[in-house]
Amino acid sequence: MTTGIVLLNFGEPAEPTREQVVPYLERIFLNNASLEEADTEEEARERASQLAQRRAPGLIEEYEEIGGSPLNPQADAQSEALADELDARGYDVETYVGMQFTEPFVDDAVAAAREDGVDQLVGLPIYPLCGASTTVAALEDLTDAVEDREWDVPVAEITGWHRHPTYNAVRSDNVRAFAADRGLDLTDPGTELVYSAHGTPRHYLDEGSRYDTYVEEFCEVVARKLGVEDYSLGYQNHENRDIPWTGPDVETVVEDLGDREGVDRVVVEPVSFMHEQSETLSELDDELREEAEAVGLDFYRVPVPHDDDRFPTMLADLTEPFVSEFDPGYYQFRQCQCASDRDAMCLNAPVERI
């Protein structure tokens, strides 16, 4: 039996051009149209177009500054590494990359898997922390693409996996190694560890998403593994719509640290990301750095460990129950709470006590 594993992610335009950036933004805004009231689909599309046109110039400038997004090549490398790891374990698999908002789209991945004649699919979002508009929405795109093709193929869905021990080791070891390389002591009162998490509209949290809970618990565990007692957490919010977002903004966090007596430097860990992309290379490395230096703080940003040798091993651990068809519960998978209306499994759901 051949299993097709679709590594799902957000995607970013390969080139900083209006021809690529505007349609990309339109897809994002339309996908989140429920955040604003619209009487018709036509109104929703018009609003998405307006927002895209407004946001495009700034985003194009960001892409030009970072020399284009490296997200897609990094995603391809992770896909290939996962295939190699599962092949070494004796499994017959094909891996595919499916992006929510740029090529190759999720639909393209499904088309390729069907062409290859796989017997079952596994959807694996490469989002460290489960969110409604990322993890859950990407899996919905996957099953929609299968249904649109009237393809009768089993689909297994994996959602939250930030509690995997290997992943926690990857992130904490990465921060520790970065600090050591820069001669930084994370326990020094003059050094503040700042987690920067991708923001999300409060609407999704009100509807049941536990994203903020996952962010907070993960940051706490990594801090403990690093021996850090005090740290800060801020969110990278994209306030294109006039709606409440997660807080506090990471910019506010850094500004406040500039006023705290004794704090001289910040070490920023982009906790929500498993690829380098505009949110890390531009929003953090350029914009947040400027904010920090403006209030007298030295700025250090931890790189995303997208190519850590242990990451493909962890992804293989996650998919192995579904590839080899043993009970996922053996690896502590349970029904996902954030996708309770779907047959999705995660590592985050609480254990039922008898």
XYZ file of C-alpha atoms in Angstrom:
354
model
C 0.000 0.000 0.000
C 1.332 3.432 -0.973
C 0.607 6.390 1.292
C 0.640 9.934 0.036
C 1.644 12.457 2.699
C 0.739 16.068 1.982
C 2.816 18.593 3.915
C 0.525 21.580 4.238
C 1.592 25.167 4.708
C 0.691 28.780 4.043
C 2.896 29.582 1.078
C 4.411 32.857 -0.102
C 4.960 34.314 -3.577
C 8.224 33.284 -5.178
C 8.698 36.713 -6.777
C 7.959 40.182 -5.318
C 5.650 41.273 -8.126
C 2.078 42.592 -8.106
C 1.102 39.778 -10.456
C 1.955 37.258 -7.736
C 1.391 39.232 -4.527
C -2.077 40.678 -5.163
C -3.785 37.331 -6.013
C -1.985 35.762 -3.041
C -3.401 38.409 -0.698
C -6.857 38.173 -2.253
C -6.942 34.447 -1.505
C -5.959 35.061 2.120
C -8.520 37.792 2.716
C -11.289 35.858 0.983
C -10.461 32.757 3.002
C -10.993 34.823 6.166
C -14.072 36.656 4.903
C -16.100 35.431 7.889
C -14.229 37.969 10.020
C -16.388 40.684 8.452
C -20.027 40.688 7.476
C -20.805 40.401 3.784
C -24.271 39.838 2.333
C -23.049 38.113 -0.810
C -19.988 36.293 -2.094
C -19.508 39.131 -4.560
C -19.232 41.605 -1.665
C -16.752 39.338 0.101
C -14.608 39.127 -3.032
C -14.730 42.890 -3.512
C -13.652 43.449 0.093
C -10.817 40.925 -0.304
C -9.646 42.755 -3.418
C -9.698 46.115 -1.604
C -7.657 44.767 1.286
C -5.192 43.090 -1.079
C -4.630 46.263 -3.081
C -4.022 48.184 0.142
C -1.582 45.663 1.616
C 0.309 44.745 -1.573
C 2.781 47.681 -1.838
C 4.125 47.137 1.679
C 4.404 43.389 1.261
C 6.128 43.701 -2.100
C 8.662 46.006 -0.478
C 9.259 43.436 2.267
C 9.865 40.677 -0.272
C 12.252 42.878 -2.228
C 14.232 43.629 0.932
C 14.653 39.951 1.822
C 15.363 38.886 -1.761
C 12.196 36.816 -2.126
C 10.678 34.252 0.197
C 12.653 31.069 0.973
C 9.572 29.288 2.345
C 8.832 27.061 -0.640
C 12.391 25.685 -1.088
C 12.568 24.953 2.629
C 9.202 23.180 2.473
C 10.408 21.084 -0.459
C 13.517 20.076 1.474
C 11.416 19.012 4.469
C 9.156 16.969 2.205
C 12.094 15.165 0.641
C 13.712 14.516 4.016
C 10.476 13.019 5.368
C 10.209 10.717 2.356
C 13.785 9.566 2.884
C 13.199 8.895 6.597
C 10.030 6.861 6.048
C 11.655 4.984 3.183
C 14.511 4.076 5.528
C 11.918 2.706 7.935
C 10.581 0.457 5.195
C 7.398 2.303 4.276
C 6.074 2.898 0.755
C 5.293 6.623 0.680
C 5.133 9.607 -1.626
C 5.346 13.106 -0.180
C 3.849 16.285 -1.601
C 3.861 19.961 -0.677
C 0.512 21.743 -0.682
C 0.236 25.480 0.008
C -2.944 27.250 1.048
C -2.353 30.445 -0.900
C 0.422 29.976 -3.479
C 1.635 27.329 -5.892
C 1.865 24.451 -5.478
C -1.672 24.654 -4.074
C -3.236 21.953 -1.929
C -5.330 21.048 -4.948
C -2.142 20.540 -6.988
C -0.804 18.156 -4.347
C -4.010 16.120 -4.402
C -3.944 15.981 -8.193
C -0.355 14.706 -8.124
C -1.174 12.095 -5.492
C -4.098 10.787 -7.498
C -1.958 10.660 -10.637
C 0.602 8.621 -8.682
C -2.115 6.177 -7.645
C -1.607 6.347 -3.870
C -3.951 4.215 -1.763
C -4.422 6.651 1.112
C -3.613 10.239 2.068
C -2.254 11.801 5.242
C -2.591 15.537 5.764
C 0.264 16.957 7.854
C 0.213 20.736 8.438
C 3.700 22.114 9.075
C 2.352 24.585 11.594
C 3.958 24.039 15.009
C 0.948 25.430 16.880
C -2.582 24.494 15.820
C -4.692 27.432 14.627
C -8.075 27.792 12.958
C -6.986 29.709 9.854
C -3.791 27.684 9.442
C -3.851 24.050 10.590
C -7.590 23.418 10.501
C -8.221 25.450 7.344
C -5.393 23.699 5.486
C -6.870 20.300 6.283
C -10.277 21.492 5.116
C -8.656 22.514 1.829
C -7.203 19.020 1.535
C -10.475 17.171 2.033
C -12.332 19.658 -0.183
C -9.841 18.984 -2.987
C -10.371 15.233 -2.620
C -14.158 15.608 -2.646
C -14.106 17.975 -5.627
C -12.393 15.213 -7.592
C -14.901 12.636 -6.358
C -11.901 10.576 -5.331
C -12.739 7.726 -2.995
C -9.522 7.650 -0.975
C -9.071 7.462 2.822
C -7.735 10.706 4.309
C -6.113 10.882 7.751
C -5.732 14.328 9.316
C -3.066 15.340 11.829
C -3.483 18.651 13.633
C -1.592 19.711 16.763
C 1.878 18.320 17.374
C 3.821 20.940 19.349
C 3.931 18.616 22.363
C 6.117 16.064 20.605
C 9.238 15.686 22.800
C 11.618 15.815 19.846
C 10.116 19.079 18.656
C 10.516 20.618 22.100
C 14.158 19.503 22.092
C 14.716 20.945 18.606
C 13.417 24.378 19.609
C 15.061 24.594 23.031
C 18.415 23.270 21.771
C 18.283 25.752 18.909
C 17.783 28.714 21.239
C 20.486 27.455 23.576
C 23.001 27.000 20.763
C 22.223 30.439 19.321
C 22.720 32.108 22.704
C 26.002 30.277 23.288
C 27.278 31.220 19.829
C 26.524 34.901 20.507
C 27.961 34.806 24.032
C 24.546 35.465 25.592
C 23.401 34.304 29.022
C 19.635 33.790 28.924
C 19.491 33.863 32.743
C 21.187 37.268 32.904
C 18.673 39.902 34.164
C 19.899 42.186 31.392
C 18.812 39.711 28.714
C 15.111 39.130 27.997
C 13.906 36.105 26.062
C 11.012 37.298 23.894
C 8.753 34.823 22.150
C 7.163 36.204 19.000
C 4.071 34.260 17.958
C 2.033 34.698 14.797
C -1.125 36.572 15.749
C -4.677 35.457 15.099
C -8.050 37.255 15.212
C -9.823 36.920 18.563
C -12.845 35.720 16.585
C -11.250 32.313 16.135
C -10.444 32.015 19.830
C -14.013 32.963 20.735
C -15.223 30.189 18.437
C -13.148 27.591 20.265
C -9.622 27.693 18.866
C -7.066 26.978 21.586
C -4.188 28.564 19.694
C -3.297 31.066 22.424
C -3.317 28.296 25.021
C -0.939 26.227 22.918
C 1.384 29.196 22.421
C 1.516 29.934 26.139
C 2.100 26.357 27.248
C 4.788 25.767 24.630
C 6.654 28.948 25.563
C 6.535 27.951 29.228
C 7.947 24.482 28.568
C 10.766 25.722 26.327
C 11.669 28.369 28.897
C 11.883 25.718 31.612
C 14.086 23.550 29.395
C 16.355 26.577 28.945
C 16.416 27.343 32.670
C 14.729 30.704 32.069
C 12.262 31.856 34.737
C 11.190 35.203 33.291
C 10.393 35.844 29.632
C 7.989 37.846 27.472
C 5.455 36.857 24.827
C 4.101 39.046 22.065
C 2.103 38.474 18.885
C 2.774 39.498 15.301
C -0.653 40.796 14.373
C -1.700 41.812 10.852
C -4.363 44.404 11.536
C -5.654 44.808 8.012
C -9.199 44.524 9.298
C -10.592 46.590 12.177
C -11.126 43.605 14.460
C -9.617 42.431 17.780
C -6.428 40.353 17.576
C -4.318 38.447 20.047
C -2.276 40.534 22.404
C -0.035 42.043 23.368
C 1.622 43.075 20.118
C 5.280 42.076 20.090
C 6.196 45.663 19.197
C 4.540 46.859 22.421
C 6.353 44.179 24.392
C 9.741 45.318 23.082
C 8.922 48.993 23.601
C 7.971 48.306 27.226
C 11.182 46.346 27.777
C 13.103 49.428 26.681
C 11.643 51.209 29.694
C 12.452 48.380 32.109
C 15.453 49.161 34.243
C 18.357 46.785 33.758
C 17.240 45.209 30.472
C 19.844 45.809 27.771
C 19.047 43.227 25.084
C 16.308 41.008 23.701
C 16.627 37.520 22.228
C 13.606 36.926 19.984
C 12.407 33.380 19.286
C 9.835 33.145 16.409
C 7.888 30.404 18.102
C 5.104 29.949 15.520
C 7.266 29.292 12.487
C 8.975 26.240 11.015
C 10.236 28.108 7.952
C 12.010 31.391 7.384
C 9.628 33.762 5.625
C 8.607 37.406 5.469
C 7.293 37.333 9.041
C 10.758 36.433 10.303
C 13.128 37.965 7.760
C 11.295 41.280 7.404
C 8.867 41.797 10.288
C 11.374 40.638 12.906
C 14.832 41.132 11.419
C 14.070 44.597 10.041
C 10.975 46.120 11.620
C 11.197 44.734 15.147
C 14.956 45.290 15.206
C 14.335 48.965 14.473
C 11.791 49.112 17.320
C 14.260 47.521 19.729
C 17.200 49.702 18.777
C 15.017 52.823 18.959
C 14.459 52.153 22.679
C 18.115 51.312 23.329
C 18.010 47.507 23.203
C 20.442 45.206 21.468
C 18.490 42.845 19.217
C 19.119 39.159 18.543
C 16.792 36.902 16.562
C 16.964 33.119 16.816
C 16.899 31.461 13.370
C 14.129 28.983 12.589
C 15.513 25.402 12.815
C 13.863 24.345 9.554
C 16.797 22.146 8.562
C 17.469 20.485 11.922
C 18.356 16.832 11.304
C 15.829 15.738 13.931
C 12.839 17.416 12.308
C 12.265 14.774 9.585
C 12.516 12.109 12.293
C 9.798 13.869 14.267
C 7.561 14.195 11.196
C 8.079 10.490 10.511
C 7.084 9.696 14.099
C 3.887 11.695 13.623
C 2.887 9.982 10.399
C 4.061 6.448 11.220
C 0.820 5.241 12.861
C -1.163 6.304 9.804
C 1.339 4.850 7.338
C 1.679 1.486 9.088
C -1.976 1.379 10.191
C -1.567 0.761 13.909
C -3.711 2.581 16.465
C -2.602 6.247 16.632
C -3.590 6.181 20.295
C -0.472 4.113 20.917
C 1.521 7.272 20.133
C -0.838 9.355 22.311
C -2.931 10.710 19.433
C -6.493 11.680 20.371
C -9.461 13.356 18.729
C -8.587 17.000 18.047
C -10.600 19.527 20.047
C -9.959 22.380 17.628
C -11.321 20.305 14.742
C -13.983 18.432 16.700
C -16.275 18.302 13.671
C -13.658 16.338 11.717
C -11.943 12.978 12.076
C -8.671 14.697 12.970
C -6.062 13.494 15.458
C -3.610 15.486 17.577
C -1.234 15.321 20.531
C -2.890 18.233 22.339
C -6.255 16.888 23.511
C -6.516 16.136 27.248
C -6.462 12.537 28.381
C -9.867 11.196 29.368
C -9.750 10.101 32.992
C -11.743 7.050 34.048
